Amino acid sequence: MTRLGEAIRPMVAGLIARAGAPMILRRAGVPSYDPATGEVTETPVDVALTGVLEEVETGHADGVIRRGDRLVTVAAQNLQIDPGPGDDLIVGGDTHRVVSVTATYAGDRPAVFRLHVRR
C-alpha cells in the first residue's frame, strides 16, 4: 500500500465514525443439518459498523433505483467482512437488503464501500 493510501484509510474511517450512525451488517450463515431432528438451521453473522445514510433520487440515470432506495457509505478499515449483494443492513431497527456494492480504493485496498440498499 502507498503512503497516501495508508494515510487516507484511517482519515476516512474517522470521518465516517463522526458523521455516521450505528448499523449492523448481517450475512446469512452456513446452513447445518441436524440428522436427529431433520432440521436445517442457519446462524447469521452480524458485524457492527458505522455508516452514512443517503436518500437517492428515483430518476437515477441507470434506472435501477427505486423509490425508498438508499446509499450507505461505510469505511472499509477494520471491517471483519466485506459487504456484498444479498447481505442485510439493519439501520435503526429497519432491515435493508444490499443490492450492490462499489468500492473506492486507496492504493491497493478499499478505503470506502458504497452500498445500494433497498427495504
PDB file of C-alpha atoms in Angstrom, residues 1-11 106-108:
ATOM      1  CA  MET A   1       0.000   0.000   0.000  1.00  0.00           C
ATOM      2  CA  THR A   2       1.182   3.503  -0.757  1.00  0.00           C
ATOM      3  CA  ARG A   3       1.917   6.027   1.946  1.00  0.00           C
ATOM      4  CA  LEU A   4      -1.010   8.127   0.729  1.00  0.00           C
ATOM      5  CA  GLY A   5      -3.301   5.096   0.933  1.00  0.00           C
ATOM      6  CA  GLU A   6      -2.074   4.379   4.451  1.00  0.00           C
ATOM      7  CA  ALA A   7      -2.976   7.950   5.453  1.00  0.00           C
ATOM      8  CA  ILE A   8      -6.354   8.120   3.705  1.00  0.00           C
ATOM      9  CA  ARG A   9      -7.909   4.923   5.067  1.00  0.00           C
ATOM     10  CA  PRO A  10      -7.804   5.961   8.771  1.00  0.00           C
ATOM     11  CA  MET A  11      -8.848   9.521   7.900  1.00  0.00           C
ATOM     12  CA  ALA A 106      -6.696   3.942  -1.561  1.00  0.00           C
ATOM     13  CA  GLY A 107      -3.699   2.204  -3.048  1.00  0.00           C
ATOM     14  CA  ASP A 108      -4.417  -1.495  -3.432  1.00  0.00           C
TER      15      ASP A 108
END
